[in-house]
CSV table of C-alpha atoms in Angstrom, one decimal:
chain,number,residue,atom,x,y,z
K,22,MET,CA,-18.2,-0.7,-21.4
K,23,GLY,CA,-19.8,2.7,-21.0
K,24,ASP,CA,-19.8,4.3,-17.6
K,25,GLU,CA,-19.0,1.1,-15.8
K,26,LEU,CA,-16.5,1.4,-12.9
K,27,VAL,CA,-15.8,-2.3,-12.6
K,28,HIS,CA,-15.0,-4.6,-15.6
K,29,ARG,CA,-14.9,-8.4,-15.6
K,30,THR,CA,-13.1,-10.5,-18.2
K,31,VAL,CA,-12.5,-14.3,-18.3
K,32,ALA,CA,-9.6,-16.1,-20.0
K,33,GLY,CA,-7.9,-19.4,-19.4
K,34,GLY,CA,-9.9,-20.0,-16.2
K,35,VAL,CA,-9.0,-16.7,-14.7
K,36,ALA,CA,-11.6,-14.0,-14.1
K,37,THR,CA,-10.0,-10.5,-13.9
K,38,ILE,CA,-12.1,-8.0,-12.1
K,39,THR,CA,-10.7,-4.5,-12.7
K,40,LEU,CA,-11.5,-1.3,-10.7
K,41,ASP,CA,-11.7,1.4,-13.3
K,42,SER,CA,-12.4,4.7,-11.5
K,43,PRO,CA,-9.0,6.5,-11.7
K,44,HIS,CA,-10.6,10.0,-11.5
K,45,ASN,CA,-11.1,9.4,-7.8
K,46,ARG,CA,-8.2,6.9,-7.2
K,47,ASN,CA,-10.6,4.0,-7.4
K,48,ALA,CA,-12.3,5.1,-4.2
K,49,LEU,CA,-15.1,2.8,-3.0
K,50,SER,CA,-18.0,4.9,-4.2
K,51,LYS,CA,-21.6,3.6,-4.0
K,52,GLN,CA,-21.5,2.7,-7.8
K,53,LEU,CA,-18.1,1.0,-7.6
K,54,ARG,CA,-19.2,-1.0,-4.5
K,55,GLY,CA,-22.3,-2.2,-6.2
K,56,GLU,CA,-20.5,-3.2,-9.4
K,57,LEU,CA,-17.7,-4.9,-7.6
K,58,ASN,CA,-20.1,-7.0,-5.6
K,59,ASP,CA,-21.9,-8.0,-8.8
K,60,ALA,CA,-18.7,-8.8,-10.6
K,61,LEU,CA,-17.5,-11.0,-7.8
K,62,ALA,CA,-20.9,-12.8,-7.7
K,63,ALA,CA,-20.8,-13.4,-11.4
K,64,ALA,CA,-17.2,-14.8,-11.3
K,65,LEU,CA,-18.0,-17.1,-8.4
K,66,ASP,CA,-21.1,-18.4,-10.3
K,67,ASP,CA,-19.1,-19.0,-13.5
K,68,ASP,CA,-18.0,-22.7,-13.6
K,69,SER,CA,-15.3,-21.9,-16.1
K,70,VAL,CA,-13.6,-19.6,-13.6
K,71,ARG,CA,-11.0,-21.2,-11.4
K,72,VAL,CA,-9.1,-18.2,-10.0
K,73,LEU,CA,-10.0,-14.5,-9.5
K,74,VAL,CA,-7.7,-11.5,-9.9
K,75,LEU,CA,-8.6,-8.1,-8.5
K,76,ASP,CA,-6.8,-5.5,-10.7
K,77,HIS,CA,-7.1,-1.8,-11.3
K,78,THR,CA,-6.5,1.0,-13.8
K,79,GLY,CA,-4.7,4.2,-13.0
K,80,PRO,CA,-1.8,4.8,-10.6
K,81,VAL,CA,-3.7,4.0,-7.4
K,82,PHE,CA,-5.1,0.6,-6.5
K,83,CYS,CA,-7.8,1.9,-4.1
K,84,ALA,CA,-7.9,5.0,-1.9
K,85,GLY,CA,-10.5,3.6,0.4
K,86,MET,CA,-14.0,4.9,0.9
K,87,ASP,CA,-15.2,7.8,-1.2
K,88,LEU,CA,-15.1,10.6,1.4
K,89,LYS,CA,-17.2,13.0,-0.7
K,90,GLU,CA,-20.1,10.5,-0.4
K,91,SER,CA,-19.2,9.8,3.2
K,92,ARG,CA,-20.2,13.4,4.1
K,93,SER,CA,-23.7,12.1,4.1
K,94,GLY,CA,-25.2,11.0,7.4
K,95,SER,CA,-26.6,7.9,5.7
K,96,ALA,CA,-25.0,4.6,6.6
K,97,ASP,CA,-25.9,3.3,3.2
K,98,GLU,CA,-24.1,6.2,1.5
K,99,GLN,CA,-21.1,5.7,3.7
K,100,GLY,CA,-20.9,2.0,2.7
K,101,ILE,CA,-21.0,0.8,6.3
K,102,ASN,CA,-23.6,-1.8,5.4
K,103,GLU,CA,-22.2,-2.7,1.9
K,104,LEU,CA,-18.5,-3.0,2.3
K,105,PRO,CA,-18.7,-5.9,4.8
K,106,ALA,CA,-20.5,-7.9,2.2
K,107,ILE,CA,-17.7,-7.3,-0.4
K,108,LEU,CA,-15.0,-8.2,2.1
K,109,GLU,CA,-16.8,-11.3,3.2
K,110,ARG,CA,-17.4,-12.4,-0.4
K,111,LEU,CA,-13.6,-12.1,-1.0
K,112,TRP,CA,-12.6,-13.8,2.2
K,113,THR,CA,-15.0,-16.7,1.9
K,114,SER,CA,-14.7,-17.2,-1.9
K,115,PRO,CA,-14.3,-20.9,-2.6
K,116,LYS,CA,-12.1,-19.9,-5.5
K,117,PRO,CA,-8.6,-18.4,-4.8
K,118,VAL,CA,-8.4,-14.6,-5.2
K,119,VAL,CA,-5.2,-12.8,-6.1
K,120,THR,CA,-4.9,-9.0,-5.7
K,121,LYS,CA,-2.6,-7.2,-8.1
K,122,LEU,CA,-1.4,-3.7,-7.0
K,123,ALA,CA,0.4,-1.4,-9.4
K,124,GLY,CA,0.1,1.4,-6.9
K,125,PRO,CA,-0.9,2.5,-3.4
K,126,ALA,CA,-3.7,1.3,-1.2
K,127,ARG,CA,-5.2,3.2,1.7
K,128,ALA,CA,-7.8,2.4,4.4
K,129,GLY,CA,-10.6,0.4,2.9
K,130,GLY,CA,-8.5,-0.4,-0.1
K,131,ILE,CA,-6.2,-2.3,2.3
K,132,GLY,CA,-9.3,-4.2,3.5
K,133,LEU,CA,-9.7,-5.5,0.0
K,134,VAL,CA,-6.1,-6.5,-0.2
K,135,ALA,CA,-6.3,-8.4,3.1
K,136,ALA,CA,-9.5,-10.2,2.2
K,137,CYS,CA,-7.8,-11.9,-0.8
K,138,ASP,CA,-5.7,-15.0,-0.6
K,139,VAL,CA,-2.6,-13.7,-2.3
K,140,ALA,CA,-1.5,-10.1,-2.8
K,141,VAL,CA,1.2,-9.1,-5.3
K,142,ALA,CA,2.4,-5.4,-5.4
K,143,VAL,CA,5.0,-3.3,-7.2
K,144,ASP,CA,7.8,-2.5,-4.8
K,145,SER,CA,7.0,1.2,-5.1
K,146,ALA,CA,3.5,0.8,-3.7
K,147,THR,CA,2.7,2.3,-0.4
K,148,PHE,CA,0.0,1.6,2.3
K,149,ALA,CA,-1.5,3.5,5.2
K,150,PHE,CA,-4.4,3.1,7.6
K,151,THR,CA,-5.4,6.7,7.5
K,152,GLU,CA,-8.7,6.5,9.4
K,153,VAL,CA,-7.6,7.9,12.7
K,154,ARG,CA,-6.1,10.9,11.0
K,155,ILE,CA,-9.6,12.0,9.9
K,156,GLY,CA,-11.2,11.0,13.2
K,157,VAL,CA,-12.7,7.7,12.3
K,158,VAL,CA,-11.9,4.1,13.2
K,159,PRO,CA,-10.6,1.3,10.9
K,160,ALA,CA,-13.3,-0.9,12.3
K,161,VAL,CA,-14.8,-2.8,9.3
K,162,ILE,CA,-11.5,-3.5,7.6
K,163,SER,CA,-10.0,-4.8,10.8
K,164,THR,CA,-12.0,-8.0,10.3
K,165,THR,CA,-9.9,-8.9,7.3
K,166,VAL,CA,-6.7,-7.1,8.2
K,167,LEU,CA,-6.1,-8.2,11.8
K,168,PRO,CA,-5.8,-11.9,10.9
K,169,ARG,CA,-2.9,-11.0,8.5
K,170,LEU,CA,-0.8,-8.9,10.9
K,171,HIS,CA,1.1,-9.4,14.1
K,172,ALA,CA,-0.5,-7.6,17.0
K,173,ARG,CA,2.4,-5.2,17.6
K,174,GLN,CA,2.4,-4.2,13.9
K,175,ALA,CA,-1.4,-3.7,13.9
K,176,HIS,CA,-1.3,-1.5,17.0
K,177,GLU,CA,1.5,0.7,15.5
K,178,LEU,CA,0.0,1.1,12.0
K,179,PHE,CA,-3.6,1.4,13.0
K,180,LEU,CA,-2.9,4.0,15.7
K,181,THR,CA,-0.3,6.1,13.8
K,182,GLY,CA,-1.7,6.1,10.3
K,183,GLU,CA,1.9,6.0,9.1
K,184,THR,CA,2.6,5.4,5.5
K,185,PHE,CA,4.7,2.2,4.9
K,186,GLU,CA,6.2,0.6,1.8
K,187,ALA,CA,5.6,-2.6,0.0
K,188,THR,CA,8.7,-4.3,1.4
K,189,ARG,CA,7.3,-3.8,4.9
K,190,ALA,CA,3.9,-4.9,3.8
K,191,VAL,CA,5.5,-8.2,2.8
K,192,SER,CA,7.4,-8.5,6.1
K,193,ILE,CA,4.3,-8.1,8.3
K,194,GLY,CA,2.1,-10.5,6.3
K,195,LEU,CA,-0.1,-8.1,4.4
K,196,VAL,CA,1.4,-8.7,0.9
K,197,ASN,CA,2.9,-11.9,-0.4
K,198,SER,CA,5.3,-10.5,-3.0
K,199,ALA,CA,6.7,-7.1,-3.9
K,200,VAL,CA,8.4,-6.8,-7.3
K,201,PRO,CA,9.6,-4.2,-9.8
K,202,ALA,CA,6.8,-2.8,-12.0
K,203,GLU,CA,8.1,-4.7,-15.1
K,204,GLN,CA,7.7,-8.0,-13.3
K,205,LEU,CA,4.2,-7.4,-11.9
K,206,ASP,CA,2.3,-9.2,-14.6
K,207,ALA,CA,4.6,-12.2,-14.6
K,208,GLU,CA,4.5,-12.5,-10.9
K,209,THR,CA,0.7,-12.4,-10.9
K,210,THR,CA,0.5,-15.0,-13.6
K,211,ARG,CA,3.0,-17.2,-11.7
K,212,TYR,CA,0.5,-17.3,-8.8
K,213,THR,CA,-2.6,-17.8,-10.9
K,214,ASP,CA,-0.9,-20.6,-12.9
K,215,MET,CA,0.0,-22.4,-9.6
K,216,LEU,CA,-3.5,-21.9,-8.2
K,217,ALA,CA,-5.2,-23.3,-11.3
K,218,LEU,CA,-3.4,-26.6,-10.8
K,219,GLY,CA,-5.3,-27.3,-7.6
K,220,GLY,CA,-8.6,-29.2,-7.7
K,221,PRO,CA,-11.5,-26.8,-7.3
K,222,THR,CA,-13.2,-28.9,-4.5
K,223,ALA,CA,-9.8,-29.3,-2.7
K,224,LEU,CA,-9.0,-25.6,-3.0
K,225,ALA,CA,-12.5,-24.7,-1.6
K,226,ALA,CA,-12.1,-27.2,1.3
K,227,THR,CA,-8.6,-26.0,2.0
K,228,LYS,CA,-9.7,-22.4,2.2
K,229,GLU,CA,-12.5,-23.4,4.6
K,230,MET,CA,-10.0,-25.3,6.7
K,231,LEU,CA,-7.6,-22.3,6.9
K,232,ARG,CA,-10.5,-20.1,8.1
K,233,GLN,CA,-11.9,-22.3,10.8
K,234,SER,CA,-11.0,-22.2,14.5
K,235,ARG,CA,-9.0,-25.1,15.8
K,236,PRO,CA,-10.4,-27.5,18.5
K,237,ALA,CA,-9.1,-27.1,22.1
K,238,THR,CA,-7.0,-30.3,22.0
K,239,MET,CA,-4.6,-31.8,19.4
K,240,SER,CA,-6.4,-35.1,19.5
K,241,GLU,CA,-9.7,-33.5,18.4
K,242,ASP,CA,-7.8,-31.6,15.7
K,243,PHE,CA,-6.3,-34.7,14.4
K,244,ALA,CA,-9.6,-36.5,14.4
K,245,ASP,CA,-11.3,-33.7,12.4
K,246,MET,CA,-8.4,-33.4,9.9
K,247,LEU,CA,-8.2,-37.2,9.4
K,248,ALA,CA,-11.9,-37.2,8.5
K,249,LEU,CA,-11.4,-34.3,6.1
K,250,SER,CA,-8.4,-35.9,4.5
K,251,ALA,CA,-10.2,-39.3,4.1
K,252,LYS,CA,-13.2,-37.6,2.5
K,253,HIS,CA,-11.2,-35.9,-0.2
K,254,PHE,CA,-8.8,-38.9,-0.8
K,255,ALA,CA,-11.9,-41.0,-1.5
K,256,GLY,CA,-13.8,-38.3,-3.4
K,257,GLU,CA,-14.1,-38.1,-7.2
K,258,GLU,CA,-11.7,-35.2,-7.5
K,259,GLY,CA,-9.1,-36.9,-5.3
K,260,GLN,CA,-9.3,-40.1,-7.2
K,261,GLU,CA,-8.9,-38.3,-10.5
K,262,GLY,CA,-5.8,-36.5,-9.2
K,263,ILE,CA,-4.3,-39.8,-8.1
K,264,ARG,CA,-5.0,-41.4,-11.5
K,265,ALA,CA,-3.5,-38.4,-13.3
K,266,PHE,CA,-0.4,-38.6,-11.2
K,267,ALA,CA,0.0,-42.3,-11.9
K,268,GLU,CA,-0.6,-41.7,-15.6
K,269,LYS,CA,1.8,-38.7,-15.8
K,270,ARG,CA,-0.8,-36.3,-17.2
K,271,LYS,CA,-2.6,-33.2,-16.0
K,272,PRO,CA,-5.8,-33.7,-14.0
K,273,SER,CA,-9.0,-32.9,-15.8
K,274,TRP,CA,-9.7,-29.7,-13.9
K,275,VAL,CA,-6.5,-27.9,-15.1
K,276,PRO,CA,-7.7,-25.2,-17.6
K,277,GLN,CA,-6.7,-25.6,-21.2
K,278,GLN,CA,-4.3,-23.0,-22.5
K,279,GLU,CA,-6.0,-20.7,-25.0
């Protein structure tokens, strides 16, 4: 794999994208950002991939932006223009994305966590929005983080930069599950196995539904949701799922075990 900082492997319908820059705590350097963007694009274009897992090597998941590079006055070098594209690709991915944290996340690294659908962390992991403590604003990552947090929690943690533990990350909606280190792999697999059971079209449509703004009235909302439901019940994937249920078999889209 040479000098690559991001690796992608595919097995059993799961694409694992691994940040591999432990020398700088998997900071979001220019090279890592570019390779991460490419790896995500490749996984999304691969029809054999049903679920994505964002993983890492080393003791830290991601320390945020590479501050050595950020000393440059160039917006491109600082990642201001590039990071939003990565966060948006994760957030709008039609395929479910699971983050697996075996260690801490800081600043921009938490933006990655928040952009994914499911986040699993070791119970020893810590988190902090450290931006204000170096005189900058957690602006870009707020787009993915704020929808996950209660307003009161967001004000406290964004303004203080305080370090908080994985158990609190679960309680405020940033992380789905915090487990002992020896259970991390099994807990991640538990989620990917469940996600792979969903129909690809249904999962993509459900993710889009979860992202969209709701109409002003309940009657409008019901009308829109009825149309969406009817479309997928009558669709090819929905009909296959109904047949599979009746025939007591797995639907055709469930990945074969390798």
